[in-house]
mmCIF file of C-alpha atoms in Angstrom:
data_model
loop_
_atom_site.group_PDB
_atom_site.id
_atom_site.type_symbol
_atom_site.label_atom_id
_atom_site.label_comp_id
_atom_site.label_asym_id
_atom_site.label_seq_id
_atom_site.Cartn_x
_atom_site.Cartn_y
_atom_site.Cartn_z
ATOM 1 C CA MET D 1 -13.671 7.414 81.908
ATOM 2 C CA HIS D 2 -13.877 5.047 78.952
ATOM 3 C CA PRO D 3 -12.084 4.926 76.569
ATOM 4 C CA LEU D 4 -9.115 6.409 78.652
ATOM 5 C CA ARG D 5 -7.745 4.514 81.552
ATOM 6 C CA LEU D 6 -5.752 5.608 84.722
ATOM 7 C CA ILE D 7 -3.097 3.434 86.000
ATOM 8 C CA GLU D 8 -0.530 3.686 88.732
ATOM 9 C CA PRO D 9 2.744 2.036 87.278
ATOM 10 C CA THR D 10 4.525 2.884 90.544
ATOM 11 C CA SER D 11 3.331 3.867 93.819
ATOM 12 C CA GLY D 12 2.122 7.507 93.756
ATOM 13 C CA GLU D 13 2.768 7.982 90.165
ATOM 14 C CA TYR D 14 -0.189 7.976 87.624
ATOM 15 C CA SER D 15 -0.673 7.794 83.864
ATOM 16 C CA LEU D 16 -3.776 8.641 81.896
ATOM 17 C CA LEU D 17 -3.723 6.695 78.786
ATOM 18 C CA LEU D 18 -5.812 6.561 75.559
ATOM 19 C CA ASP D 19 -4.992 4.238 72.704
ATOM 20 C CA ALA D 20 -5.010 6.530 69.698
ATOM 21 C CA GLY D 21 -7.200 5.392 66.704
ATOM 22 C CA THR D 22 -9.701 3.579 68.931
ATOM 23 C CA THR D 23 -12.318 6.336 69.756
ATOM 24 C CA GLN D 24 -15.876 6.728 68.457
ATOM 25 C CA VAL D 25 -14.903 10.084 66.934
ATOM 26 C CA ASP D 26 -11.853 8.795 64.702
ATOM 27 C CA ASP D 27 -13.612 9.465 61.487
ATOM 28 C CA VAL D 28 -14.759 12.968 62.575
ATOM 29 C CA ILE D 29 -11.336 13.912 63.510
ATOM 30 C CA GLU D 30 -10.147 12.678 60.188
ATOM 31 C CA ASP D 31 -12.963 14.590 58.492
ATOM 32 C CA LEU D 32 -11.720 17.731 60.237
ATOM 33 C CA GLY D 33 -8.350 17.305 58.642
ATOM 34 C CA HIS D 34 -6.474 15.710 61.588
ATOM 35 C CA GLU D 35 -4.997 12.510 62.619
ATOM 36 C CA PRO D 36 -6.491 10.836 65.636
ATOM 37 C CA ASN D 37 -3.215 10.040 67.039
ATOM 38 C CA GLY D 38 -1.703 10.704 70.585
ATOM 39 C CA TYR D 39 -0.321 14.159 69.508
ATOM 40 C CA PHE D 40 -3.838 15.218 68.270
ATOM 41 C CA TRP D 41 -5.298 13.950 71.747
ATOM 42 C CA GLU D 42 -2.535 16.058 73.518
ATOM 43 C CA GLY D 43 -3.817 19.128 71.878
ATOM 44 C CA VAL D 44 -7.361 18.198 72.973
ATOM 45 C CA ALA D 45 -6.267 18.032 76.444
ATOM 46 C CA GLN D 46 -4.241 21.362 76.055
ATOM 47 C CA VAL D 47 -7.540 23.129 74.942
ATOM 48 C CA LEU D 48 -9.704 21.459 77.623
ATOM 49 C CA VAL D 49 -7.304 22.549 80.218
ATOM 50 C CA ARG D 50 -7.328 26.071 78.839
ATOM 51 C CA THR D 51 -10.761 26.625 78.123
ATOM 52 C CA GLU D 52 -12.627 24.545 80.651
ATOM 53 C CA ALA D 53 -10.363 23.646 83.528
ATOM 54 C CA PRO D 54 -7.611 26.172 84.145
ATOM 55 C CA ALA D 55 -6.926 25.105 87.600
ATOM 56 C CA LEU D 56 -5.478 21.705 85.981
ATOM 57 C CA GLU D 57 -2.812 23.786 84.474
ATOM 58 C CA GLY D 58 0.746 22.477 85.546
ATOM 59 C CA ARG D 59 -0.620 19.719 87.608
ATOM 60 C CA PHE D 60 0.707 17.023 85.176
ATOM 61 C CA SER D 61 2.870 16.365 82.082
ATOM 62 C CA TYR D 62 2.197 15.052 78.722
ATOM 63 C CA ASP D 63 4.261 12.321 76.788
ATOM 64 C CA PRO D 64 2.183 11.321 73.766
ATOM 65 C CA GLU D 65 3.363 9.083 71.017
ATOM 66 C CA GLY D 66 1.688 8.455 67.552
ATOM 67 C CA ASP D 67 -0.372 5.391 68.919
ATOM 68 C CA MET D 68 -0.974 6.728 72.216
ATOM 69 C CA PHE D 69 -1.965 9.729 74.477
ATOM 70 C CA CYS D 70 -0.311 9.911 77.697
ATOM 71 C CA ALA D 71 -0.565 12.312 80.702
ATOM 72 C CA TYR D 72 1.258 11.550 83.886
ATOM 73 C CA GLY D 73 2.114 12.759 87.281
ATOM 74 C CA LYS D 74 1.474 12.479 90.943
ATOM 75 C CA ASP D 75 -1.951 14.343 91.082
ATOM 76 C CA ARG D 76 -4.531 11.591 90.610
ATOM 77 C CA GLY D 77 -7.329 13.889 91.009
ATOM 78 C CA ALA D 78 -6.340 16.099 88.280
ATOM 79 C CA LEU D 79 -5.626 13.213 85.922
ATOM 80 C CA GLU D 80 -9.107 11.984 86.748
ATOM 81 C CA GLU D 81 -10.737 15.352 85.894
ATOM 82 C CA LEU D 82 -8.854 15.442 82.885
ATOM 83 C CA GLY D 83 -9.727 11.838 81.967
ATOM 84 C CA THR D 84 -13.401 12.567 82.504
ATOM 85 C CA ARG D 85 -13.318 15.544 80.205
ATOM 86 C CA MET D 86 -11.286 13.781 77.467
ATOM 87 C CA ALA D 87 -13.864 10.915 77.671
ATOM 88 C CA ALA D 88 -16.648 13.161 77.005
ATOM 89 C CA THR D 89 -14.793 14.376 73.973
ATOM 90 C CA ALA D 90 -13.757 11.055 72.786
ATOM 91 C CA THR D 91 -17.282 9.838 72.715
ATOM 92 C CA ASP D 92 -19.238 12.858 71.195
ATOM 93 C CA ALA D 93 -18.655 13.956 67.515
ATOM 94 C CA ASP D 94 -20.407 17.279 68.112
ATOM 95 C CA ARG D 95 -18.146 18.119 71.063
ATOM 96 C CA VAL D 96 -15.108 17.397 68.996
ATOM 97 C CA ARG D 97 -16.474 19.595 66.038
ATOM 98 C CA ARG D 98 -17.043 22.439 68.575
ATOM 99 C CA LEU D 99 -13.520 22.010 70.197
ATOM 100 C CA VAL D 100 -11.543 21.885 67.195
ATOM 101 C CA ALA D 101 -13.402 24.957 65.568
ATOM 102 C CA ALA D 102 -13.070 26.905 68.884
ATOM 103 C CA ALA D 103 -9.348 26.061 68.943
ATOM 104 C CA LYS D 104 -8.741 27.159 65.254
ATOM 105 C CA ALA D 105 -10.620 30.261 65.925
ATOM 106 C CA ASP D 106 -8.215 30.945 68.868
ATOM 107 C CA GLY D 107 -5.140 30.233 66.684
ATOM 108 C CA PHE D 108 -4.416 26.862 68.413
ATOM 109 C CA GLU D 109 -2.496 24.597 66.128
ATOM 110 C CA PHE D 110 -2.910 20.715 66.878
ATOM 111 C CA ASP D 111 0.417 18.841 66.340
ATOM 112 C CA ASP D 112 -0.914 15.895 64.765
#
């Protein structure tokens, strides 16, 4: 799941975290006209849920900041699945390009 990490800050509560600006694809994100911040990565998560894993919808919440992406909730399995999908994106420039292009074609606006 690298570069994401899943933590349990309190018993039964989980947070999926990504330090923004630390991925292998930051330059690609910038080349696409976006900032590789926590808000951009929330958009990535939303697009992944909508297009690849609709069963995850509503199973966790988002709380990004400029320097960090965060999704949280009680459903560890859902957060693990999201983390796996996001890790595949955070390490694959072509996947980022395809995801951003498809999101744009669907009218999705990244809030970065």
